[in-house]
mmCIF file of C-alpha atoms in Angstrom:
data_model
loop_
_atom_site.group_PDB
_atom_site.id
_atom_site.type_symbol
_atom_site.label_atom_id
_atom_site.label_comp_id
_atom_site.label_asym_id
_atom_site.label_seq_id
_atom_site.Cartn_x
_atom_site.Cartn_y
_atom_site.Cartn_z
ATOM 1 C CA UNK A 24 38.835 -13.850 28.214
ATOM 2 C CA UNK A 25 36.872 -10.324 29.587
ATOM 3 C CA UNK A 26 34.723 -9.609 26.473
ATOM 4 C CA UNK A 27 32.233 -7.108 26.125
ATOM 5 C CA UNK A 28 28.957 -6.617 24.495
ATOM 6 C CA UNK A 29 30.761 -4.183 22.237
ATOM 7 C CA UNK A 30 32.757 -6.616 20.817
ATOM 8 C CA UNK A 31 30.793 -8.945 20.048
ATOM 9 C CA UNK A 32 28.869 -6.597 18.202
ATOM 10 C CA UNK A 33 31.927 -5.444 16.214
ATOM 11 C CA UNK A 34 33.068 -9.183 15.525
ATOM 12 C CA UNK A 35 29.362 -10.266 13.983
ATOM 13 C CA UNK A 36 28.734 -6.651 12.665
ATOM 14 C CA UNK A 37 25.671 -6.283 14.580
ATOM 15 C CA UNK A 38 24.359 -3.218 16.426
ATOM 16 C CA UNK A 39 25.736 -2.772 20.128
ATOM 17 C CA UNK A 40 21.681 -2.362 21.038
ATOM 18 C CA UNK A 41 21.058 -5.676 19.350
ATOM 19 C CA UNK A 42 23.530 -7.440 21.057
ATOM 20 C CA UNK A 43 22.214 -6.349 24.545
ATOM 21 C CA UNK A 44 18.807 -7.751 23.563
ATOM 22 C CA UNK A 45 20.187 -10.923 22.412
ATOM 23 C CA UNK A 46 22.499 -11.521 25.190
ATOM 24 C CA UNK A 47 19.248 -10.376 28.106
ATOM 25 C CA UNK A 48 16.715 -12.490 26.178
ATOM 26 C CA UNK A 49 14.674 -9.193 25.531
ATOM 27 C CA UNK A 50 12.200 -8.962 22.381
ATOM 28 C CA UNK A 51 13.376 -6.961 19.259
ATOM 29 C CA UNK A 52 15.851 -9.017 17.750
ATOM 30 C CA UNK A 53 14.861 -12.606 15.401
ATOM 31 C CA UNK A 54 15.940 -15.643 16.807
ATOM 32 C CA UNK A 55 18.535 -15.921 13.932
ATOM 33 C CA UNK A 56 19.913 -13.331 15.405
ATOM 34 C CA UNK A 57 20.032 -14.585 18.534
ATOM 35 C CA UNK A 58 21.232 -17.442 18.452
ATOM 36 C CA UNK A 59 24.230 -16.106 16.516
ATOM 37 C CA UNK A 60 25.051 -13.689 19.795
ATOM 38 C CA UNK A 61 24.834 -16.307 21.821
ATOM 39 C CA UNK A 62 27.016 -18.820 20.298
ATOM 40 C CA UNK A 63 29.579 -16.556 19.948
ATOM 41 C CA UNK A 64 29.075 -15.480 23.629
ATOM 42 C CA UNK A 65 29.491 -19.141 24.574
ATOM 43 C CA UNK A 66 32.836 -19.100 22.207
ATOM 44 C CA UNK A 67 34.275 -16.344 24.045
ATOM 45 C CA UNK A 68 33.183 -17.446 27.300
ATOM 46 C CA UNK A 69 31.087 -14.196 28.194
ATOM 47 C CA UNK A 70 28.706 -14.555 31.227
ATOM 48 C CA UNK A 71 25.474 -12.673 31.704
ATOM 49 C CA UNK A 72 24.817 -11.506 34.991
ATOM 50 C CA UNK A 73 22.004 -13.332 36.578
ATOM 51 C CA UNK A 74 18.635 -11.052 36.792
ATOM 52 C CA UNK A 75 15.657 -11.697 38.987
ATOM 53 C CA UNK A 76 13.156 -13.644 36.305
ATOM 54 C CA UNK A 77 10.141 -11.731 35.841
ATOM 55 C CA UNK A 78 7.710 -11.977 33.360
ATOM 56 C CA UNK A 79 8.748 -10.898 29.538
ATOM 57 C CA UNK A 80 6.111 -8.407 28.357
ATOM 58 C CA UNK A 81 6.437 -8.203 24.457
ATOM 59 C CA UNK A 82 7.232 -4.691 23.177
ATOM 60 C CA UNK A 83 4.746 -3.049 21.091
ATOM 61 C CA UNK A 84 4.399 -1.124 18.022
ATOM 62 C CA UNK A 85 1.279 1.136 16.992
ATOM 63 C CA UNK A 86 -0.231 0.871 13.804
ATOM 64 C CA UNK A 87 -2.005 4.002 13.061
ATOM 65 C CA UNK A 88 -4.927 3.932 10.355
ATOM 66 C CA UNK A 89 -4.930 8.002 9.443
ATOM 67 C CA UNK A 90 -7.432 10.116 7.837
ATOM 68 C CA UNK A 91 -7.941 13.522 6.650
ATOM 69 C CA UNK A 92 -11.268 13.895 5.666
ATOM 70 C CA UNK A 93 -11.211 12.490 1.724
ATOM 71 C CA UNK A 94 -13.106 8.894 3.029
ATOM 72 C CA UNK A 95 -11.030 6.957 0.597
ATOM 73 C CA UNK A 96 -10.006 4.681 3.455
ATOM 74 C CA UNK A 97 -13.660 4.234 4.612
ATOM 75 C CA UNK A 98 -14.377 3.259 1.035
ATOM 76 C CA UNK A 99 -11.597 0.625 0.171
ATOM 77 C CA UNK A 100 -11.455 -1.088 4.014
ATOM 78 C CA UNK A 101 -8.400 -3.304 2.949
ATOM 79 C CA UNK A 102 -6.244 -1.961 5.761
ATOM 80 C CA UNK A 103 -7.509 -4.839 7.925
ATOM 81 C CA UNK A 104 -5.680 -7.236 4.852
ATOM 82 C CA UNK A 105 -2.556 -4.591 5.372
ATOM 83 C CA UNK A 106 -2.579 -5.251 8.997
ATOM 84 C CA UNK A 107 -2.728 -8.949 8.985
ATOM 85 C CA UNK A 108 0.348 -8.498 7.438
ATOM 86 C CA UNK A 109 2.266 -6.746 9.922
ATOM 87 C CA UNK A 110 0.601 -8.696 12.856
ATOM 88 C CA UNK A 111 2.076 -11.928 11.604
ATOM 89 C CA UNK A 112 5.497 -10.421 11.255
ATOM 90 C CA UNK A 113 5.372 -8.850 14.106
ATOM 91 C CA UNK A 114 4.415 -11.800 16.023
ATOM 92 C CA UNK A 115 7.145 -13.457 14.357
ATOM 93 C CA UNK A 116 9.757 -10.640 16.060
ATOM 94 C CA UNK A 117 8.262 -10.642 19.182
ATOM 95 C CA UNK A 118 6.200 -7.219 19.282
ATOM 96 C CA UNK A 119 2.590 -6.876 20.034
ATOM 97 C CA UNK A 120 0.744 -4.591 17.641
ATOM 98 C CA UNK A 121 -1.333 -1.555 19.061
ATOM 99 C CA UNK A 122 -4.351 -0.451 16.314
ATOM 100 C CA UNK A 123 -5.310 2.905 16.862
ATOM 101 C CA UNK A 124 -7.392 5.435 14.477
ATOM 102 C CA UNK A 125 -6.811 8.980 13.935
ATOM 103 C CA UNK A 126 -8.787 11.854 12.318
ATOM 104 C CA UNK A 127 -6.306 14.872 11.362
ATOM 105 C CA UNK A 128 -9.650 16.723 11.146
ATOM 106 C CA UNK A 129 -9.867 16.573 14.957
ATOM 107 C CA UNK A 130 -6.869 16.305 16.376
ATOM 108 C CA UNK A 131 -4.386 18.621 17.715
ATOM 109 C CA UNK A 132 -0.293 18.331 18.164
ATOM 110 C CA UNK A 133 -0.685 16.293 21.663
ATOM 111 C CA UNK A 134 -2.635 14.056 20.036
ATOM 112 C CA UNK A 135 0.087 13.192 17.529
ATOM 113 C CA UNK A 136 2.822 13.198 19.726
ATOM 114 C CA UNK A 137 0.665 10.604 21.959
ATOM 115 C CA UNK A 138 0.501 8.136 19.281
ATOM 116 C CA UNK A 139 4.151 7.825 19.528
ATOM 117 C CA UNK A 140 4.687 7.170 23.397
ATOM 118 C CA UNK A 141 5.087 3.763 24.955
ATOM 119 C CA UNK A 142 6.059 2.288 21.850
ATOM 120 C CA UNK A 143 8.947 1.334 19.979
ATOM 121 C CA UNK A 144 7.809 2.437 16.775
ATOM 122 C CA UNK A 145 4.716 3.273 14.414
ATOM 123 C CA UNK A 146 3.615 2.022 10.995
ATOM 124 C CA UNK A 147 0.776 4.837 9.427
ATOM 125 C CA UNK A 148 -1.603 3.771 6.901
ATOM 126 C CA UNK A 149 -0.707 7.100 4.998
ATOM 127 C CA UNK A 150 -2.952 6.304 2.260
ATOM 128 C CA UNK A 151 -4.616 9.849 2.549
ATOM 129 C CA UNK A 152 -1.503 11.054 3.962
ATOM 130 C CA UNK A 153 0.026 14.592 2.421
ATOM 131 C CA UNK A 154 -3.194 16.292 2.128
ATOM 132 C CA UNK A 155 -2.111 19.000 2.583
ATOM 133 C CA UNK A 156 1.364 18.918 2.815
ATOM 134 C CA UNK A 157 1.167 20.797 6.262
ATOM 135 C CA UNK A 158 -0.888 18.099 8.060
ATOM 136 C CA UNK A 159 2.139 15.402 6.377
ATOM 137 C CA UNK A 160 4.662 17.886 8.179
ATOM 138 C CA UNK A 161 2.733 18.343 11.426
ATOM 139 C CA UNK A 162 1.935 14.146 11.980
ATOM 140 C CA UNK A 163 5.598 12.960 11.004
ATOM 141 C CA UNK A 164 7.065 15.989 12.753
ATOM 142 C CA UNK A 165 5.795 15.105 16.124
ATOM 143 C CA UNK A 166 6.201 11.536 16.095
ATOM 144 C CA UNK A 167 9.369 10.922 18.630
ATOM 145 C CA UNK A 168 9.673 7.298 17.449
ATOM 146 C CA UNK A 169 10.562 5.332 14.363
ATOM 147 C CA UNK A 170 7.734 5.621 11.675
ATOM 148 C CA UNK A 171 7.282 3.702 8.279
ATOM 149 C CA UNK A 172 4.916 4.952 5.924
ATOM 150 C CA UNK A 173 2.440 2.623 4.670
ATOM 151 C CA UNK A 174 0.129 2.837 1.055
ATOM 152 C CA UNK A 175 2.211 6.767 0.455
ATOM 153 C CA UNK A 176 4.929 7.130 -1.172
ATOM 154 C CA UNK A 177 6.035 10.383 0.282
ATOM 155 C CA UNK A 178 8.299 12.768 -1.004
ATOM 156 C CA UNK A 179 10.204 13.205 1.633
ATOM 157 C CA UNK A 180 14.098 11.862 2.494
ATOM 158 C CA UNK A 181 13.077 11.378 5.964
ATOM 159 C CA UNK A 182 10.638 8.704 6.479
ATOM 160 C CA UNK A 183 10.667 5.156 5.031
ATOM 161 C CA UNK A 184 7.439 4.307 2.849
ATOM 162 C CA UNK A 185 6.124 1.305 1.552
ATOM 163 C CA UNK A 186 3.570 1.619 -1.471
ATOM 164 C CA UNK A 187 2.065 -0.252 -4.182
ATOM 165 C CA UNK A 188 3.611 0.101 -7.526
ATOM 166 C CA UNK A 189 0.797 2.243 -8.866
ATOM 167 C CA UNK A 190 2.587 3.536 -11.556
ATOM 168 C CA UNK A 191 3.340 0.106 -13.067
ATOM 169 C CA UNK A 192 -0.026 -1.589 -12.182
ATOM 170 C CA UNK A 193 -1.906 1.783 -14.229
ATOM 171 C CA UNK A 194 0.852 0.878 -16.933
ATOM 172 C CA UNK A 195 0.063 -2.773 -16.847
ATOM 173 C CA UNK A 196 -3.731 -2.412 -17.098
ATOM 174 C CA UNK A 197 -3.672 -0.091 -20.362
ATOM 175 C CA UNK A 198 -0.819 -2.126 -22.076
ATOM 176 C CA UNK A 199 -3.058 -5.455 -20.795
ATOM 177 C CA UNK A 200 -6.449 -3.802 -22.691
ATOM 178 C CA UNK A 201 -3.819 -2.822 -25.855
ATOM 179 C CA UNK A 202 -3.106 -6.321 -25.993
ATOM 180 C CA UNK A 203 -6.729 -7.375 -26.386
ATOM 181 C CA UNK A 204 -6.982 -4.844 -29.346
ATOM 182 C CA UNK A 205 -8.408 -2.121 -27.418
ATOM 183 C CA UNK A 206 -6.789 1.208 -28.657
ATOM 184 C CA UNK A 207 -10.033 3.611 -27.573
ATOM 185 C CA UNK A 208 -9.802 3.519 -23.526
ATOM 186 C CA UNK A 209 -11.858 5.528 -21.130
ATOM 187 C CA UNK A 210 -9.791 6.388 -17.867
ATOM 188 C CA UNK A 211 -11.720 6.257 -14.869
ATOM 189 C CA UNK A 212 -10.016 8.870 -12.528
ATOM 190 C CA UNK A 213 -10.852 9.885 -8.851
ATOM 191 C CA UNK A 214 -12.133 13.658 -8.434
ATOM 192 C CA UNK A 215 -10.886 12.908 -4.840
ATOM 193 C CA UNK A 216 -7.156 12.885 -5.419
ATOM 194 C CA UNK A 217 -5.005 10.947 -3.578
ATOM 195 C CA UNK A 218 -0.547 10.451 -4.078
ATOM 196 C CA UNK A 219 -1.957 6.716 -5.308
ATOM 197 C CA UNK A 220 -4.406 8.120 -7.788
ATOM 198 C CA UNK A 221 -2.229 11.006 -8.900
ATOM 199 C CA UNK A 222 0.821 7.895 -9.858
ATOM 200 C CA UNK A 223 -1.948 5.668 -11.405
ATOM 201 C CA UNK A 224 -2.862 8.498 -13.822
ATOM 202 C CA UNK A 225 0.872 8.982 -14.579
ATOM 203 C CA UNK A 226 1.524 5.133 -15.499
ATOM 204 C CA UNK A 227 -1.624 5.914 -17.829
ATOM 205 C CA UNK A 228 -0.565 8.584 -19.019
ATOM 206 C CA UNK A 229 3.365 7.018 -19.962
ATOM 207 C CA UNK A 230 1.470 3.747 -21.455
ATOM 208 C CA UNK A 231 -0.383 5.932 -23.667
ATOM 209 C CA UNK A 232 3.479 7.330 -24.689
ATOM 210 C CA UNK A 233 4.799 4.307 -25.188
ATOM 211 C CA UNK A 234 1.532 2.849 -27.107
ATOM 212 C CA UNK A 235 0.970 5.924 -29.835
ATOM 213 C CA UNK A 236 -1.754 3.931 -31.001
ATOM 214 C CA UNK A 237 -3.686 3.795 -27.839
ATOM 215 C CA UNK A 238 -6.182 6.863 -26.937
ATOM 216 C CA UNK A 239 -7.437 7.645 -23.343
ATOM 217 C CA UNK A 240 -9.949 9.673 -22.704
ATOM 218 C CA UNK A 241 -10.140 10.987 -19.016
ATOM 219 C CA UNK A 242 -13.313 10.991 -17.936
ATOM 220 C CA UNK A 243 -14.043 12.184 -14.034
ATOM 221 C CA UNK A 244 -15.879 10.522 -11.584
ATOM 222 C CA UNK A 245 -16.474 10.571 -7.680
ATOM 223 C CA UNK A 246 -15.010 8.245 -5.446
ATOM 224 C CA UNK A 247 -17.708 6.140 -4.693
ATOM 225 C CA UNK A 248 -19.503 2.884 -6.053
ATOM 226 C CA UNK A 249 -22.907 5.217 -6.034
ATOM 227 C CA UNK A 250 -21.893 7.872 -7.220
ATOM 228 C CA UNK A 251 -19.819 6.574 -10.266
ATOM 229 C CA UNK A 252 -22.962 4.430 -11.149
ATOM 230 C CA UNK A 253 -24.684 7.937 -12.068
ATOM 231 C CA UNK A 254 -22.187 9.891 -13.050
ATOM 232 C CA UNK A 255 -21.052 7.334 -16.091
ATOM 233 C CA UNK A 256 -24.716 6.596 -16.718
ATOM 234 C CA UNK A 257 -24.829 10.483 -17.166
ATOM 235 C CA UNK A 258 -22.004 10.598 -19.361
ATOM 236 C CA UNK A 259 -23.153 7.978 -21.358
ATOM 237 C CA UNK A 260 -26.575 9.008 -21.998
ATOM 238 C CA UNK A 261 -24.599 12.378 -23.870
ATOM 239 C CA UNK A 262 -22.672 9.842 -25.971
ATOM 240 C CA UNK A 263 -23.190 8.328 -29.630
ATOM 241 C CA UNK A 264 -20.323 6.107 -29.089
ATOM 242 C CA UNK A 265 -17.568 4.967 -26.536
ATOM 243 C CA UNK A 266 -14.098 3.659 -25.677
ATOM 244 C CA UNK A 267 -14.617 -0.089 -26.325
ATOM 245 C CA UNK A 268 -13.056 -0.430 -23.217
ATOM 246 C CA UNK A 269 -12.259 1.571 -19.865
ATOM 247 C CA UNK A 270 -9.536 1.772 -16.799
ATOM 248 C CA UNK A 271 -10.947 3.093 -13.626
ATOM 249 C CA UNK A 272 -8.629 3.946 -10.300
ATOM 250 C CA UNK A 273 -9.828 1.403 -7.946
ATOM 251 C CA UNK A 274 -12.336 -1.202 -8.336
ATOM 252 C CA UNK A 275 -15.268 1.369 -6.223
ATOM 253 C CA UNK A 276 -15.377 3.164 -9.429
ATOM 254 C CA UNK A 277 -15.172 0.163 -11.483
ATOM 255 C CA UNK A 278 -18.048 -1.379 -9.668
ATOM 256 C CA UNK A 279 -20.270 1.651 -10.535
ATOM 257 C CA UNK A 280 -19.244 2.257 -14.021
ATOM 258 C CA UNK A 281 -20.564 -1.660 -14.356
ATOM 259 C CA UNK A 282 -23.855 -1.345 -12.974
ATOM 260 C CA UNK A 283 -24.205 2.279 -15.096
ATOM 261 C CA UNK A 284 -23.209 -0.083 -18.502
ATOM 262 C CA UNK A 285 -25.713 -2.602 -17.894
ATOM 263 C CA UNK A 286 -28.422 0.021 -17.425
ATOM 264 C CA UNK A 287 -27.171 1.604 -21.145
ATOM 265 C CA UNK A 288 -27.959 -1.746 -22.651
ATOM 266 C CA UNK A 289 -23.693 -2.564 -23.109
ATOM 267 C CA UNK A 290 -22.897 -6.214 -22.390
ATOM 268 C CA UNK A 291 -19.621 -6.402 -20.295
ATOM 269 C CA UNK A 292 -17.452 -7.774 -21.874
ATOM 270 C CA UNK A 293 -19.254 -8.173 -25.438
ATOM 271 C CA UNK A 294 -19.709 -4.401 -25.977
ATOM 272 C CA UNK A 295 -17.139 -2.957 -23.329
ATOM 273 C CA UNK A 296 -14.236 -4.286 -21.510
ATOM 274 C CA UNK A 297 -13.358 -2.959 -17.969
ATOM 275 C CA UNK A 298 -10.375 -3.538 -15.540
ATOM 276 C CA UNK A 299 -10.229 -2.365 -11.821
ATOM 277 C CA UNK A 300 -7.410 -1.570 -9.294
ATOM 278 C CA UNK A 301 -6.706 -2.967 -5.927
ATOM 279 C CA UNK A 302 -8.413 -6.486 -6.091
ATOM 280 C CA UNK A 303 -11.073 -6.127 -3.278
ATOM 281 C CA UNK A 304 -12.664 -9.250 -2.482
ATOM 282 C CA UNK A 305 -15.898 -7.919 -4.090
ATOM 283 C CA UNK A 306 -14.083 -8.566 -7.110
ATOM 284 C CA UNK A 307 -15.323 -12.266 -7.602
ATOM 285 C CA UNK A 308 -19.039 -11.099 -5.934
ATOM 286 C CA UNK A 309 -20.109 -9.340 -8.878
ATOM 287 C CA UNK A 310 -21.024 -10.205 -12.161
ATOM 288 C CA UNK A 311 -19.105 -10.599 -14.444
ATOM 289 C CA UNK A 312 -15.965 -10.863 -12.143
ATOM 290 C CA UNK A 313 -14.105 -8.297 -12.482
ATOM 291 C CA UNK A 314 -10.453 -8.289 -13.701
ATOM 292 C CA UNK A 315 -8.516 -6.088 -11.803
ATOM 293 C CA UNK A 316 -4.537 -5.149 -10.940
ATOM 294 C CA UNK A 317 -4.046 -7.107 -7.583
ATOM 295 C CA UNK A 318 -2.009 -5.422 -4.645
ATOM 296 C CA UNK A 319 -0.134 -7.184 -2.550
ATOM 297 C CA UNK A 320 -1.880 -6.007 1.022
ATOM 298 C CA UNK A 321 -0.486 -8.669 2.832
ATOM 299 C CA UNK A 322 3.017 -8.900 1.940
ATOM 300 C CA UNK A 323 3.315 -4.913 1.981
ATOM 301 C CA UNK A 324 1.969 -4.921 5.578
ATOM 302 C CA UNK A 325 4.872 -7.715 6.748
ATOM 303 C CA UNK A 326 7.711 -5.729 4.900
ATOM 304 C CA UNK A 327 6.664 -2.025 6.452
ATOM 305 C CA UNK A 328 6.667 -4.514 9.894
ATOM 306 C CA UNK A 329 10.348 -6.373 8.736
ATOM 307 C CA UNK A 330 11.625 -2.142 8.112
ATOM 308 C CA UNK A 331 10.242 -0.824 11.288
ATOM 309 C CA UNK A 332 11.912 -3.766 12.938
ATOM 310 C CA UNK A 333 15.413 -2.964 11.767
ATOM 311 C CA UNK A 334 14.985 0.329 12.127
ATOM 312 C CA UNK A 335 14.358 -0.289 15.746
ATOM 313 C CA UNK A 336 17.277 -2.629 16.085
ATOM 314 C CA UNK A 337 19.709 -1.347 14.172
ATOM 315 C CA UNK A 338 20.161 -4.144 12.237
ATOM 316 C CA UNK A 339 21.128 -3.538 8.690
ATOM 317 C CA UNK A 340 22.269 0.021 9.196
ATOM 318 C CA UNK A 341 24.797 0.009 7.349
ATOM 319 C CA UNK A 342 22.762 -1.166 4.212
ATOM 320 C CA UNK A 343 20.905 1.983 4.864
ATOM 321 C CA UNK A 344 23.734 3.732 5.125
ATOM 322 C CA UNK A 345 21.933 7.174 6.427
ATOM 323 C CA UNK A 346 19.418 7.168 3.699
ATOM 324 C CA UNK A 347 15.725 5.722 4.070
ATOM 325 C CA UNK A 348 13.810 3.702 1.528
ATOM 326 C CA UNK A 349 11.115 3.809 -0.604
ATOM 327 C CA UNK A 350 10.064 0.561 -1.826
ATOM 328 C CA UNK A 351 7.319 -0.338 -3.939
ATOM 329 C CA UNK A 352 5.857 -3.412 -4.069
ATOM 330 C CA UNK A 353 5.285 -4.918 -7.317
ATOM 331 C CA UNK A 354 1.306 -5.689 -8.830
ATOM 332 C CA UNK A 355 -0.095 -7.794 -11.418
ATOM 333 C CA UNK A 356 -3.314 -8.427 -13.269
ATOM 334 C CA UNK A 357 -5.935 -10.479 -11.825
ATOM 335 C CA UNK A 358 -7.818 -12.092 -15.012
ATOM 336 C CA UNK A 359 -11.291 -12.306 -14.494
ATOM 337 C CA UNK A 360 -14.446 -12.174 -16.893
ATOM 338 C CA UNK A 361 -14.631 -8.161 -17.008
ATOM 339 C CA UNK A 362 -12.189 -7.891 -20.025
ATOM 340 C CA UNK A 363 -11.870 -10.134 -23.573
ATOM 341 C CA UNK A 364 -10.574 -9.337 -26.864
ATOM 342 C CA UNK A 365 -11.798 -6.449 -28.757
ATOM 343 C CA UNK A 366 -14.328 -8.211 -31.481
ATOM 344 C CA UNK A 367 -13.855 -7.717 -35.102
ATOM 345 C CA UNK A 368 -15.743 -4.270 -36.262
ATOM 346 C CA UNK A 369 -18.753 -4.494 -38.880
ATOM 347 C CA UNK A 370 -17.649 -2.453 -41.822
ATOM 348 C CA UNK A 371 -16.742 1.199 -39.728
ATOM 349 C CA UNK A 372 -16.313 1.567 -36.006
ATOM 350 C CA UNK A 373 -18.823 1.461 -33.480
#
């Protein structure tokens, strides 16, 4: 029987490209997949020509950690947890994983286009991504290669992204503090504003529609652990009374609104209740712990790695069907010591 590559893509509804990877033992393809060309080959009796053997060099992909002057990626370092991620699925696929750091601030169009060459794709760590929306355009517009989006959830209908559910995890941490009879919560927000921040606000902002008993009070603070710690103890030193507990955007903030409570005299969590975002490791290093929304790092850096891969391959296309994805991966809360039930008031409210 004369078969072709071709066909045997059309009978097990594979890619032509993944076929011919399969079928000359060439990275790219899982060994599933693999081993599914290559049984069928042997059914049909197809024969691979002979080629010299030479030594298989893995093909790589380039993991780009991007920044654009707002040092919110210097300040939360868990990109090493995201990459872990990919490098153990990629190692499972067969690519090796290129780690390479770019300033938008100092970098030019040839730069860009560089990142993409010699590799079969690129994953960006687009957590300060899309600030402004002309240095989004001019980093995804001269990428020649496959890109997935990491920690951004662009809007855009031409990239695939893979975020953290920051809307839900803000909406779980207000509805969590509701729960312990807090209805008086202090938000916590970035002045540095970032697409993560700006959907963490919005999940606070619909858990506060959905709870009419709860009331948030924003209350701005920079984006560092130092520079929270004196900006809350400044607001607090203005204030008679305050939210019996409090929400802040990561766990940097959270970290110095703690140090500024203790300094006021309020016991965490007698007198105030506090709950994070992100789940650093610092988390359980402080005292009290603090409770926090956990995001999955890990398993977001092996799906953007799993996308990129079939978006390479081809495989799945047809589940794509033209369109790209935006997937968020889900959160949850991390109970620690930071948080407890709201204690029965003496007579009138604090």
């Amino acid at each position: 029987m004369n078969v072709t590559a071709k066909e045997i893509a059309e009978m097990l509804k594979l890619s032509p490209s993944s076929v011919s990877l399969a079928l000359n033992d060439k990275p790219g393809v899982s060994e599933e997949t693999r081993k599914r060309v290559m049984d069928k080959a042997a059914e049909l009796g197809y024969r691979v020509a002979a080629a010299p053997k030479a030594a298989k060099l893995p093909a790589s992909v380039r993991f780009i950690i991007y920044t654009n002057g707002l040092n919110v990626v210097k300040e939360i370092s868990f990109h090493s947890i995201i990459l872990r991620g990919v490098e153990a699925m990629a190692k499972e696929l067969g690519y090796n994983v290129l780690v390479s750091y770019f300033d938008h601030q100092k970098a030019g169009a040839d730069q860009i286009a560089a990142l993409g060459q010699d590799v079969e794709g690129v994953l960006i760590l687009g957590t300060e991504l899309g600030a402004p929306e002309a240095g989004c355009a001019a980093i995804l517009n001269n990428l020649k290669c496959h890109v997935v989006v990491v920690d951004n959830n662009l809007m855009r209908d031409n990239v695939d992204c893979i975020v953290t559910d920051n809307l839900g995890g803000a909406y779980q941490a207000i509805s969590y503090l509701r729960r312990l009879g807090h209805t008086r919560i202090g938000y916590l927000c970035s002045r540095q504003r970032i697409p993560n921040f700006d959907e963490r606000g919005a999940g606070v902002d619909l858990a506060a529609r959905r709870h009419p008993d709860v009331v948030v009070e924003r209350i701005p603070v920079s984006f560092s652990t130092s520079k929270a710690y004196r900006e809350v103890d400044e607001w607090l030193q203005k204030r008679k009374d305050v939210p019996t507990a409090f929400f802040a955007d990561s766990d940097i903030i959270a970290f110095g609104a703690m140090q500024a409570f203790d300094r006021s005299g309020l016991r965490v969590p007698g007198d105030v209740s506090i709950v994070g975002f992100d789940d650093m490791p610092a988390c359980e290093m402080v005292s009290p712990q603090l409770t926090s929304v956990r995001v999955m790092k890990t398993q977001t850096g092996r799906l953007a790695m799993q996308i990129l891969h079939e978006r390479i391959t081809g495989e799945r296309k047809s589940a794509y069907d033209g369109i790209n994805v935006h997937i968020a991966v889900s959160t949850c809360i991390k109970e620690r010591n930071s948080a407890a039930p709201l204690a029965p008031a003496e007579g009138e409210a604090r």
